[in-house]
């Protein structure tokens, strides 16, 4: 079994490698996902139908063990994807403090060391994109390029837009106890309704994917409470400091921020705002899809990855790569509402205050939903354990 021992608290990380080649790609999974989440991209980038055999033996040799002729013969792409701590076959620490995006980035760096990769193109999805950002700030010399799919800046930006649909999904998510129940919620969370309702032959995508999801959840098991709470804690406490963003910006590698326009989990505006902060090296790519745009639009995501890899190899300058409009004095940048300028400072301050207030209210509302659901389940448990007491009729 291919495992990597991380230096962080003795955690073991399960991984798989696909394809062969001098171009190395590290794929980092999102919240509650396993390495299988990247299968369309692993296959699309490498052309390999399955994982490489005997990963441990290959890891022991590493890149240094290949002679020049082998390297020249391997002009292709090799992909490595893995289960984050708290999910799949990787270790599940019980202490919530052992889950941060920084610690998980160190897990990823330990994996690069283990398989002998000096540098890699680092691509992450959702929570995995947050981890990728931390990795790029910690070890920019090990990053060839950076792709961030359906990413946010962490903290309250992890909160979805609160509406009737989201309240229903949150309620059903907390109540899901079986793979079948969880699969229904996951499908509505990951994909757009139009995509799920499309027919493939005589069945809808929803029916086909439902069977796949149930099978996948059943084989990997429902995520443990420790793992789920730990990964949520990592997302909630994630924050990129100005110094970390400066490090990424000044490192010289190219960046793609790829997002589904109809993502109900990670809101598009947050991704646009992060792309702006990463100027001049970032390109914003918006696709027709939901949170799991890598599955809903796999070919387009693979194409965006290949464009990034090829642009990096050709040493394209960041200014030539970016498609973001430059900010001009007195105007807001398109796609980044509430990116405030020095014009009309009074109005800007009021808008910022309202924005921060709405963020706090949204967080409070989500907490209320959570407490309501927990209280409801607690009362149900109490009522189930209570038994009616028979009182004998008094004879007087």
Tab-separated table of C-alpha atoms in Angstrom:
chain	number	residue	atom	x	y	z
A	1	UNK	CA	0.000	0.000	0.000
A	2	UNK	CA	1.450	3.440	-0.923
A	3	UNK	CA	1.641	5.472	2.275
A	4	UNK	CA	3.737	8.482	3.232
A	5	UNK	CA	4.666	9.180	6.847
A	6	UNK	CA	4.210	12.887	7.478
A	7	UNK	CA	6.419	14.674	9.969
A	8	UNK	CA	3.293	16.230	11.446
A	9	UNK	CA	2.235	14.130	14.471
A	10	UNK	CA	3.095	10.829	12.771
A	11	UNK	CA	0.198	11.076	10.331
A	12	UNK	CA	0.148	8.551	7.474
A	13	UNK	CA	-0.991	9.842	4.091
A	14	UNK	CA	-2.393	7.473	1.459
A	15	UNK	CA	-1.614	8.379	-2.149
A	16	UNK	CA	-1.744	7.099	-5.722
A	17	UNK	CA	0.265	7.957	-8.815
A	18	UNK	CA	-0.899	7.938	-12.427
A	19	UNK	CA	1.095	8.051	-15.651
A	20	UNK	CA	4.781	8.658	-16.278
A	21	UNK	CA	6.675	11.720	-17.388
A	22	UNK	CA	8.969	14.566	-16.467
A	23	UNK	CA	6.062	16.926	-15.817
A	24	UNK	CA	4.825	16.391	-12.268
A	25	UNK	CA	1.343	17.377	-11.065
A	26	UNK	CA	0.194	17.229	-7.432
A	27	UNK	CA	-3.603	17.218	-6.987
A	28	UNK	CA	-4.978	18.210	-3.566
A	29	UNK	CA	-8.482	17.123	-2.615
A	30	UNK	CA	-11.221	19.180	-0.974
A	31	UNK	CA	-13.282	18.751	2.182
A	32	UNK	CA	-14.581	15.201	2.752
A	33	UNK	CA	-13.138	14.045	-0.572
A	34	UNK	CA	-10.668	11.279	-1.378
A	35	UNK	CA	-8.039	10.932	-4.100
A	36	UNK	CA	-10.806	9.448	-6.279
A	37	UNK	CA	-12.245	12.970	-6.655
A	38	UNK	CA	-9.457	13.692	-9.130
A	39	UNK	CA	-9.922	10.610	-11.324
A	40	UNK	CA	-11.208	12.528	-14.431
A	41	UNK	CA	-8.195	14.865	-14.304
A	42	UNK	CA	-5.706	12.079	-13.504
A	43	UNK	CA	-6.913	10.130	-16.540
A	44	UNK	CA	-7.228	13.181	-18.772
A	45	UNK	CA	-3.762	14.537	-18.020
A	46	UNK	CA	-1.887	11.228	-18.200
A	47	UNK	CA	-4.015	9.010	-20.442
A	48	UNK	CA	-3.675	6.262	-17.822
A	49	UNK	CA	-6.779	4.203	-17.094
A	50	UNK	CA	-5.566	3.177	-13.641
A	51	UNK	CA	-3.021	3.960	-10.963
A	52	UNK	CA	0.624	2.999	-11.307
A	53	UNK	CA	1.637	-0.382	-9.907
A	54	UNK	CA	4.121	-0.690	-7.010
A	55	UNK	CA	4.134	2.982	-6.010
A	56	UNK	CA	6.349	2.302	-2.999
A	57	UNK	CA	9.126	0.884	-5.200
A	58	UNK	CA	8.893	3.866	-7.547
A	59	UNK	CA	8.912	6.281	-4.613
A	60	UNK	CA	12.042	4.654	-3.226
A	61	UNK	CA	13.846	5.319	-6.519
A	62	UNK	CA	12.414	8.786	-7.164
A	63	UNK	CA	13.451	11.092	-9.984
A	64	UNK	CA	17.153	10.704	-9.150
A	65	UNK	CA	17.032	6.990	-10.037
A	66	UNK	CA	16.167	7.598	-13.697
A	67	UNK	CA	18.977	7.875	-16.240
A	68	UNK	CA	19.006	10.466	-19.009
A	69	UNK	CA	17.542	8.138	-21.657
A	70	UNK	CA	14.665	7.190	-19.327
A	71	UNK	CA	13.919	10.859	-18.721
A	72	UNK	CA	13.878	11.657	-22.425
A	73	UNK	CA	11.580	8.696	-23.060
A	74	UNK	CA	9.191	9.910	-20.372
A	75	UNK	CA	8.130	13.215	-21.878
A	76	UNK	CA	4.642	13.073	-20.444
A	77	UNK	CA	2.743	13.912	-17.279
A	78	UNK	CA	2.793	12.066	-13.982
A	79	UNK	CA	0.067	12.816	-11.457
A	80	UNK	CA	-0.050	12.183	-7.715
A	81	UNK	CA	-3.248	12.540	-5.704
A	82	UNK	CA	-3.863	11.621	-2.072
A	83	UNK	CA	-6.311	11.479	0.817
A	84	UNK	CA	-5.969	14.419	3.202
A	85	UNK	CA	-5.665	13.660	6.901
A	86	UNK	CA	-9.098	12.934	8.321
A	87	UNK	CA	-10.467	11.175	5.252
A	88	UNK	CA	-10.196	7.989	3.215
A	89	UNK	CA	-7.270	5.714	4.024
A	90	UNK	CA	-5.130	8.417	5.605
A	91	UNK	CA	-4.804	8.831	9.375
A	92	UNK	CA	-7.634	10.480	11.284
A	93	UNK	CA	-6.220	12.536	14.184
A	94	UNK	CA	-8.724	12.974	17.011
A	95	UNK	CA	-7.449	16.385	18.103
A	96	UNK	CA	-9.099	19.185	16.153
A	97	UNK	CA	-5.964	21.328	16.576
A	98	UNK	CA	-4.123	18.887	14.301
A	99	UNK	CA	-6.212	20.078	11.351
A	100	UNK	CA	-5.103	23.349	9.778
A	101	UNK	CA	-4.373	24.189	6.157
A	102	UNK	CA	-0.746	24.852	7.157
A	103	UNK	CA	-0.366	21.404	8.733
A	104	UNK	CA	-2.046	19.793	5.729
A	105	UNK	CA	0.288	21.709	3.396
A	106	UNK	CA	3.199	20.181	5.324
A	107	UNK	CA	1.621	16.755	4.725
A	108	UNK	CA	1.678	17.519	0.989
A	109	UNK	CA	5.313	18.668	1.127
A	110	UNK	CA	6.243	15.484	3.015
A	111	UNK	CA	4.573	13.515	0.208
A	112	UNK	CA	6.630	15.366	-2.425
A	113	UNK	CA	9.773	14.439	-0.485
A	114	UNK	CA	8.622	10.836	-0.153
A	115	UNK	CA	8.077	10.330	-3.888
A	116	UNK	CA	11.209	12.271	-4.796
A	117	UNK	CA	9.654	15.235	-6.598
A	118	UNK	CA	11.679	18.431	-6.318
A	119	UNK	CA	8.996	20.558	-8.000
A	120	UNK	CA	5.423	20.095	-9.199
A	121	UNK	CA	2.463	21.892	-10.672
A	122	UNK	CA	0.182	22.168	-7.620
A	123	UNK	CA	-3.567	22.075	-8.252
A	124	UNK	CA	-6.168	22.104	-5.463
A	125	UNK	CA	-9.956	22.033	-5.220
A	126	UNK	CA	-11.976	23.881	-2.535
A	127	UNK	CA	-10.243	23.124	0.791
A	128	UNK	CA	-7.467	21.592	-1.308
A	129	UNK	CA	-6.995	24.969	-3.010
A	130	UNK	CA	-6.581	26.599	0.417
A	131	UNK	CA	-3.939	23.965	1.241
A	132	UNK	CA	-2.276	24.634	-2.133
A	133	UNK	CA	-2.063	28.352	-1.304
A	134	UNK	CA	-0.343	27.579	2.001
A	135	UNK	CA	2.061	25.178	0.284
A	136	UNK	CA	2.923	27.814	-2.336
A	137	UNK	CA	3.620	30.386	0.392
A	138	UNK	CA	5.712	27.932	2.465
A	139	UNK	CA	7.797	26.490	-0.378
A	140	UNK	CA	7.435	28.618	-3.528
A	141	UNK	CA	10.622	27.106	-4.954
A	142	UNK	CA	8.822	23.756	-5.225
A	143	UNK	CA	5.870	25.092	-7.245
A	144	UNK	CA	5.927	25.164	-11.066
A	145	UNK	CA	2.424	26.646	-11.292
A	146	UNK	CA	-0.657	26.959	-9.101
A	147	UNK	CA	-4.294	26.178	-9.981
A	148	UNK	CA	-7.070	26.967	-7.493
A	149	UNK	CA	-10.485	25.423	-8.201
A	150	UNK	CA	-13.635	26.656	-6.445
A	151	UNK	CA	-11.550	28.412	-3.822
A	152	UNK	CA	-12.360	30.967	-1.127
A	153	UNK	CA	-10.265	32.863	1.373
A	154	UNK	CA	-11.462	30.757	4.306
A	155	UNK	CA	-13.262	31.979	7.432
A	156	UNK	CA	-16.741	33.356	6.832
A	157	UNK	CA	-16.083	33.102	3.073
A	158	UNK	CA	-16.598	29.358	3.555
A	159	UNK	CA	-20.235	30.060	4.367
A	160	UNK	CA	-22.575	29.421	1.456
A	161	UNK	CA	-25.225	31.848	0.367
A	162	UNK	CA	-28.115	31.341	2.782
A	163	UNK	CA	-31.413	30.663	1.007
A	164	UNK	CA	-34.207	28.084	1.123
A	165	UNK	CA	-32.202	25.554	-0.896
A	166	UNK	CA	-29.155	25.849	1.362
A	167	UNK	CA	-31.223	25.519	4.562
A	168	UNK	CA	-32.777	22.343	3.160
A	169	UNK	CA	-29.369	20.949	2.185
A	170	UNK	CA	-27.843	21.784	5.587
A	171	UNK	CA	-30.740	20.115	7.408
A	172	UNK	CA	-30.537	16.942	5.283
A	173	UNK	CA	-26.727	16.861	5.484
A	174	UNK	CA	-26.725	16.796	9.288
A	175	UNK	CA	-29.423	14.111	9.284
A	176	UNK	CA	-27.712	11.881	6.681
A	177	UNK	CA	-26.689	8.612	8.343
A	178	UNK	CA	-26.365	6.275	5.345
A	179	UNK	CA	-24.471	6.401	2.033
A	180	UNK	CA	-27.810	6.656	0.216
A	181	UNK	CA	-28.916	9.718	2.209
A	182	UNK	CA	-25.511	11.362	1.920
A	183	UNK	CA	-25.332	10.734	-1.838
A	184	UNK	CA	-28.590	12.633	-2.470
A	185	UNK	CA	-27.303	15.692	-0.592
A	186	UNK	CA	-23.858	15.559	-2.182
A	187	UNK	CA	-25.290	15.503	-5.701
A	188	UNK	CA	-27.339	18.659	-5.105
A	189	UNK	CA	-24.336	20.323	-3.468
A	190	UNK	CA	-21.790	19.441	-6.145
A	191	UNK	CA	-23.664	19.907	-9.432
A	192	UNK	CA	-26.086	22.251	-11.139
A	193	UNK	CA	-29.681	21.068	-11.510
A	194	UNK	CA	-29.498	21.312	-15.295
A	195	UNK	CA	-26.512	18.969	-15.393
A	196	UNK	CA	-28.184	16.411	-13.108
A	197	UNK	CA	-31.396	16.475	-15.131
A	198	UNK	CA	-29.655	15.798	-18.474
A	199	UNK	CA	-30.395	12.408	-19.991
A	200	UNK	CA	-27.600	10.012	-20.883
A	201	UNK	CA	-29.372	7.323	-22.833
A	202	UNK	CA	-32.507	6.324	-20.929
A	203	UNK	CA	-31.322	7.596	-17.517
A	204	UNK	CA	-30.610	11.026	-16.089
A	205	UNK	CA	-27.152	11.930	-14.853
A	206	UNK	CA	-28.665	12.155	-11.383
A	207	UNK	CA	-29.623	8.457	-11.461
A	208	UNK	CA	-26.226	7.401	-12.813
A	209	UNK	CA	-24.222	9.554	-10.409
A	210	UNK	CA	-26.375	8.500	-7.460
A	211	UNK	CA	-25.295	4.891	-7.939
A	212	UNK	CA	-21.657	5.948	-8.315
A	213	UNK	CA	-21.790	8.100	-5.173
A	214	UNK	CA	-23.408	5.390	-3.065
A	215	UNK	CA	-20.763	2.923	-4.216
A	216	UNK	CA	-17.905	5.360	-3.541
A	217	UNK	CA	-19.178	6.372	-0.082
A	218	UNK	CA	-19.819	2.734	0.828
A	219	UNK	CA	-16.299	1.677	-0.200
A	220	UNK	CA	-14.454	4.525	1.537
A	221	UNK	CA	-16.885	4.741	4.435
A	222	UNK	CA	-18.741	7.751	5.803
A	223	UNK	CA	-16.271	10.346	7.043
A	224	UNK	CA	-15.741	10.124	10.808
A	225	UNK	CA	-16.926	12.953	13.047
A	226	UNK	CA	-13.310	13.678	14.034
A	227	UNK	CA	-12.222	13.907	10.417
A	228	UNK	CA	-15.154	16.059	9.321
A	229	UNK	CA	-14.958	18.454	12.262
A	230	UNK	CA	-11.189	18.696	11.864
A	231	UNK	CA	-11.343	19.537	8.167
A	232	UNK	CA	-14.125	22.072	8.758
A	233	UNK	CA	-11.922	23.601	11.461
A	234	UNK	CA	-9.073	23.861	8.931
A	235	UNK	CA	-11.300	25.705	6.443
A	236	UNK	CA	-12.807	27.986	9.060
A	237	UNK	CA	-9.396	29.045	10.424
A	238	UNK	CA	-7.727	29.370	7.019
A	239	UNK	CA	-6.385	32.806	6.212
A	240	UNK	CA	-3.726	34.018	3.813
A	241	UNK	CA	-1.710	36.860	5.307
A	242	UNK	CA	-0.458	39.794	3.250
A	243	UNK	CA	3.080	38.442	3.594
A	244	UNK	CA	2.025	35.015	2.254
A	245	UNK	CA	0.196	36.579	-0.693
A	246	UNK	CA	3.255	38.748	-1.424
A	247	UNK	CA	5.428	35.617	-1.416
A	248	UNK	CA	3.162	33.901	-3.958
A	249	UNK	CA	2.898	37.003	-6.162
A	250	UNK	CA	6.655	37.556	-6.233
A	251	UNK	CA	7.599	33.910	-6.834
A	252	UNK	CA	7.241	34.098	-10.604
A	253	UNK	CA	4.986	31.078	-11.250
A	254	UNK	CA	1.678	31.410	-13.084
A	255	UNK	CA	-1.703	30.972	-11.373
A	256	UNK	CA	-5.155	29.934	-12.585
A	257	UNK	CA	-8.266	30.524	-10.481
A	258	UNK	CA	-10.962	28.237	-11.930
A	259	UNK	CA	-14.536	28.457	-10.664
A	260	UNK	CA	-18.037	27.236	-11.460
A	261	UNK	CA	-20.381	30.183	-11.959
A	262	UNK	CA	-23.212	28.428	-10.113
A	263	UNK	CA	-21.240	27.123	-7.136
A	264	UNK	CA	-23.561	27.297	-4.108
A	265	UNK	CA	-20.805	26.357	-1.630
A	266	UNK	CA	-17.857	28.592	-2.585
A	267	UNK	CA	-19.246	31.860	-3.876
A	268	UNK	CA	-17.777	33.170	-7.126
A	269	UNK	CA	-17.091	36.684	-5.808
A	270	UNK	CA	-14.670	35.320	-3.209
A	271	UNK	CA	-12.649	33.556	-5.913
A	272	UNK	CA	-12.580	36.710	-8.031
A	273	UNK	CA	-11.358	38.678	-5.029
A	274	UNK	CA	-8.543	36.204	-4.394
A	275	UNK	CA	-7.550	36.312	-8.072
A	276	UNK	CA	-7.292	40.086	-7.800
A	277	UNK	CA	-5.052	39.773	-4.733
A	278	UNK	CA	-2.747	37.447	-6.682
A	279	UNK	CA	-2.210	39.890	-9.541
A	280	UNK	CA	-0.339	40.165	-11.812
A	281	UNK	CA	0.182	36.381	-11.999
A	282	UNK	CA	-3.421	35.119	-11.887
A	283	UNK	CA	-5.865	34.256	-14.660
A	284	UNK	CA	-9.581	33.979	-13.818
A	285	UNK	CA	-11.407	31.115	-15.556
A	286	UNK	CA	-15.189	30.898	-15.069
A	287	UNK	CA	-16.967	27.758	-16.246
A	288	UNK	CA	-20.621	26.755	-16.458
A	289	UNK	CA	-20.858	24.464	-13.467
A	290	UNK	CA	-21.279	24.017	-9.740
A	291	UNK	CA	-18.911	23.286	-6.865
A	292	UNK	CA	-17.524	20.098	-8.414
A	293	UNK	CA	-16.799	21.777	-11.733
A	294	UNK	CA	-13.903	19.339	-12.221
A	295	UNK	CA	-16.541	16.601	-12.746
A	296	UNK	CA	-19.259	18.677	-14.378
A	297	UNK	CA	-16.864	20.196	-16.931
A	298	UNK	CA	-13.876	17.792	-16.831
A	299	UNK	CA	-12.617	18.475	-20.352
A	300	UNK	CA	-12.620	22.244	-19.840
A	301	UNK	CA	-10.832	21.919	-16.488
A	302	UNK	CA	-8.209	19.607	-18.037
A	303	UNK	CA	-7.739	22.106	-20.877
A	304	UNK	CA	-7.223	24.940	-18.388
A	305	UNK	CA	-4.627	22.797	-16.563
A	306	UNK	CA	-2.769	22.001	-19.797
A	307	UNK	CA	-2.775	25.667	-20.828
A	308	UNK	CA	-1.263	26.556	-17.448
A	309	UNK	CA	1.383	23.817	-17.707
A	310	UNK	CA	2.333	24.785	-21.273
A	311	UNK	CA	2.436	28.505	-20.476
A	312	UNK	CA	4.722	27.755	-17.524
A	313	UNK	CA	7.037	25.636	-19.677
A	314	UNK	CA	7.247	28.385	-22.293
A	315	UNK	CA	8.122	30.860	-19.510
A	316	UNK	CA	5.231	33.169	-20.326
A	317	UNK	CA	5.404	36.383	-18.322
A	318	UNK	CA	2.699	36.896	-15.645
A	319	UNK	CA	1.457	40.088	-17.316
A	320	UNK	CA	0.896	38.141	-20.547
A	321	UNK	CA	-0.877	35.325	-18.696
A	322	UNK	CA	-3.351	37.331	-16.619
A	323	UNK	CA	-6.744	38.215	-18.082
A	324	UNK	CA	-7.795	40.436	-15.184
A	325	UNK	CA	-8.543	44.045	-15.956
A	326	UNK	CA	-6.304	46.588	-14.323
A	327	UNK	CA	-7.903	48.695	-11.645
A	328	UNK	CA	-8.297	52.328	-12.604
A	329	UNK	CA	-8.657	55.202	-10.155
A	330	UNK	CA	-12.262	55.985	-9.311
A	331	UNK	CA	-13.698	52.693	-10.626
A	332	UNK	CA	-14.419	49.329	-9.154
A	333	UNK	CA	-12.758	46.396	-10.830
A	334	UNK	CA	-15.230	44.321	-12.843
A	335	UNK	CA	-16.027	41.060	-11.067
A	336	UNK	CA	-14.821	42.279	-7.691
A	337	UNK	CA	-17.644	44.255	-6.090
A	338	UNK	CA	-16.671	45.888	-2.824
A	339	UNK	CA	-13.051	46.236	-3.895
A	340	UNK	CA	-12.950	49.833	-2.782
A	341	UNK	CA	-10.958	52.717	-4.250
A	342	UNK	CA	-9.907	56.077	-2.788
A	343	UNK	CA	-12.736	57.877	-4.544
A	344	UNK	CA	-15.838	58.580	-2.444
A	345	UNK	CA	-14.160	57.345	0.748
A	346	UNK	CA	-17.247	58.025	2.864
A	347	UNK	CA	-19.482	55.838	0.701
A	348	UNK	CA	-16.781	53.197	0.527
A	349	UNK	CA	-16.479	53.023	4.316
A	350	UNK	CA	-20.247	52.641	4.669
A	351	UNK	CA	-20.329	49.852	2.077
A	352	UNK	CA	-17.497	48.048	3.856
A	353	UNK	CA	-19.285	48.343	7.211
A	354	UNK	CA	-22.495	46.932	5.724
A	355	UNK	CA	-20.535	44.100	4.077
A	356	UNK	CA	-18.861	43.120	7.357
A	357	UNK	CA	-22.218	43.284	9.181
A	358	UNK	CA	-23.846	41.013	6.612
A	359	UNK	CA	-21.005	38.539	7.000
A	360	UNK	CA	-21.528	38.431	10.768
A	361	UNK	CA	-25.316	38.095	10.403
A	362	UNK	CA	-24.885	35.254	7.906
A	363	UNK	CA	-22.574	33.458	10.322
A	364	UNK	CA	-25.023	33.951	13.205
A	365	UNK	CA	-27.856	32.639	11.073
A	366	UNK	CA	-25.884	29.506	10.210
A	367	UNK	CA	-25.119	28.934	13.878
A	368	UNK	CA	-28.843	29.255	14.647
A	369	UNK	CA	-29.637	26.628	12.017
A	370	UNK	CA	-26.996	24.322	13.482
A	371	UNK	CA	-28.271	24.760	17.041
A	372	UNK	CA	-31.849	24.209	15.895
A	373	UNK	CA	-30.944	20.958	14.129
A	374	UNK	CA	-28.869	19.704	17.075
A	375	UNK	CA	-31.615	20.645	19.505
A	376	UNK	CA	-34.214	18.899	17.389
A	377	UNK	CA	-32.150	15.709	17.202
A	378	UNK	CA	-31.454	15.856	20.953
A	379	UNK	CA	-35.153	16.143	21.798
A	380	UNK	CA	-35.968	13.257	19.460
A	381	UNK	CA	-33.388	11.136	21.262
A	382	UNK	CA	-34.896	11.979	24.637
A	383	UNK	CA	-38.429	11.208	23.477
A	384	UNK	CA	-37.332	7.851	22.053
A	385	UNK	CA	-35.846	6.790	25.402
A	386	UNK	CA	-38.836	7.891	27.425
A	387	UNK	CA	-41.352	5.146	28.120
A	388	UNK	CA	-44.911	5.800	29.256
A	389	UNK	CA	-45.369	5.022	32.951
A	390	UNK	CA	-48.469	3.047	33.839
A	391	UNK	CA	-50.212	4.367	36.920
A	392	UNK	CA	-52.481	1.940	38.742
A	393	UNK	CA	-55.997	3.219	39.365
A	394	UNK	CA	-56.513	4.070	43.012
A	395	UNK	CA	-59.253	2.143	44.796
A	396	UNK	CA	-60.783	4.330	47.432
